[in-house]
């Protein structure tokens, strides 16, 4: 669009210069003044180093330099070119326009003045004949000192100017000839030959305005014979509306100074039609100096008027294009004052009805950017052009960003005229690109968090297996030593460390969506109240304000994990307000439509919103991008694990929810958690008794980790059970097949390389559909474990587990009756 804008500006400039030149040449000037105007405008319009007119000397058979612009050497100014020699002589002879890219190297031109041309330094040029009809009057040139490729459009433009020059030369010569003839020619015959041979009209009137003499051209213009015209007065062939105007011109110009300016008027033809003409009237006197009437030269300017109208129509069309271009097109001076702008610019600025003269670039720029204007002008003066981005303020104070490309404009002498250019409003485009980058960064961050979460989950699983080995051996060892002895206390310390380690891996698994989840219907309002009360006891400097929605939908969640998530958010809020402050917890019922415009696409349905807002130091963009990454902390070495918000993220994701954060530095932060709503009835927790529960029976223990297999066997045997151990699923199926009637319970590892937990369970059920199975894993109660529980597994225990916990789970399963037992008892009762 930039190239189109420049092309449009160039065309507008051409039509304006041609129009101005045509009007200017009607003013009271000498031929030399008007031809100098022609070469100056030619140079300006074609942006060349030189321009000049050579007039034809028929007697000498050559053309000579007459009017010049940009020529340096005197020899060139005095140069004459014979017809057919050099570029000017060739154009004068052939009367056709010629373009020369390398004058001194052009073989088709006979060089008679190589030294003169070389000294002037002209290189590429363009020349057209100056002529009326078939009569050649001279040559109009335009040359550059550097190699230039002129176009056919340039040739046509120079032809137009050449035609204007030809008309002016012809008119001036005719005018001079007539005046000279009346002064010098005493012969009536020679005078009449001159008058009759003129293409311009001639008429003479007496003191009463009656036409007493006319030439053929004037009579042809009007359509009268000589006899008919002699019967008329000058006012008879003048439209009534013009008569008073022309009477005033006669009084103020003709009678006062003896002649009038060249004026435009209208004549009435014999058929009643009206045509425009250009006239100049002179006072006629006799030999004694007495006024005897007046005589006039008249030129029919119908064609010129038609051309001018066509020019105005063309300019109007280009103006329409100029104003309908969506890009901005403008011209301003070096001070920043606009001289011309198109409609698109005015609309964007909010000043559609104002003149461009009221626009000033510095006033449009935001105050902090105004000092950059001088740098912008310096670049233009140095390079001739400049492009880039600039911020502007509209009349309404709205800030817009434009992308511009501007060019310095100079006149033929090299003086700076101003700056022309084009621009477009890229505010929305840049905003959209920034938003796209922001969303892409969020998606990338989410993907990175997902990847890290997967890694964290794998690490936590393996670490839990290690802790299981340590914990099991410590437990078994404690059972063999004095409880309060030095060895017993050390073993107790090991168990405490294992608990701490399990807590850490629990956070990792929570981040990896693999926490210890015991899902049931709960109320976020109840959890918010309980956690805020607990937090308030520990942090007296923080006030927790509850803004809870009633009634609030329930959610299906692990109560402990969700309490941990809320507590972590409160701790994070408190850390952001080291001097104390207020935290607001809000809950709301929402739907997926509320979450539009997020970097994720929520599943359709109802949700519950939990919002935690603080008024602390806030976060910058870089911190926000990393806030949910595990081990990332802003608290400094040794002051935080970097797992608090990471575990919140994992817990929320593990519950099928979404989390957002909004923050501004020193304005605080707001965390929003969206969790799927539930219509299930919320039940109270069932209390599990403390202590070990011993029992009896045979248990098949399956685990691919040798250490876990060993300590698990020891723990179960310590609880009174007979244990059959297997290091893989295939071996376990074989053992179970041989001992199906003797095995009361199977403790099954979920993740094994040989045969996974799901396939092993299916094989066991194919042997005995009533098999009791307790699932065990270093991962949490994930989707696979839930699926297996729904298909008949009896319980789940997460590693590392303690002997008390194991005893309770085993006892609970063994004490429960199977569906087949109910059926058997019913039959016995019947």
PDB file of C-alpha atoms in Angstrom, residues 54-64 136-138:
ATOM      1  CA  UNK A  54      16.367  25.319 -27.183  1.00  0.00           C
ATOM      2  CA  UNK A  55      14.527  27.365 -29.826  1.00  0.00           C
ATOM      3  CA  UNK A  56      14.630  26.632 -33.538  1.00  0.00           C
ATOM      4  CA  UNK A  57      16.587  28.944 -35.869  1.00  0.00           C
ATOM      5  CA  UNK A  58      15.337  28.040 -39.311  1.00  0.00           C
ATOM      6  CA  UNK A  59      17.755  30.390 -41.070  1.00  0.00           C
ATOM      7  CA  UNK A  60      20.843  28.822 -39.486  1.00  0.00           C
ATOM      8  CA  UNK A  61      19.470  25.303 -39.489  1.00  0.00           C
ATOM      9  CA  UNK A  62      20.003  24.677 -35.770  1.00  0.00           C
ATOM     10  CA  UNK A  63      18.555  25.052 -32.276  1.00  0.00           C
ATOM     11  CA  UNK A  64      20.058  27.372 -29.678  1.00  0.00           C
ATOM     12  CA  UNK A 136       8.391  22.755 -34.744  1.00  0.00           C
ATOM     13  CA  UNK A 137       9.402  25.672 -32.535  1.00  0.00           C
ATOM     14  CA  UNK A 138      12.208  24.045 -30.537  1.00  0.00           C
TER      15      UNK A 138
END
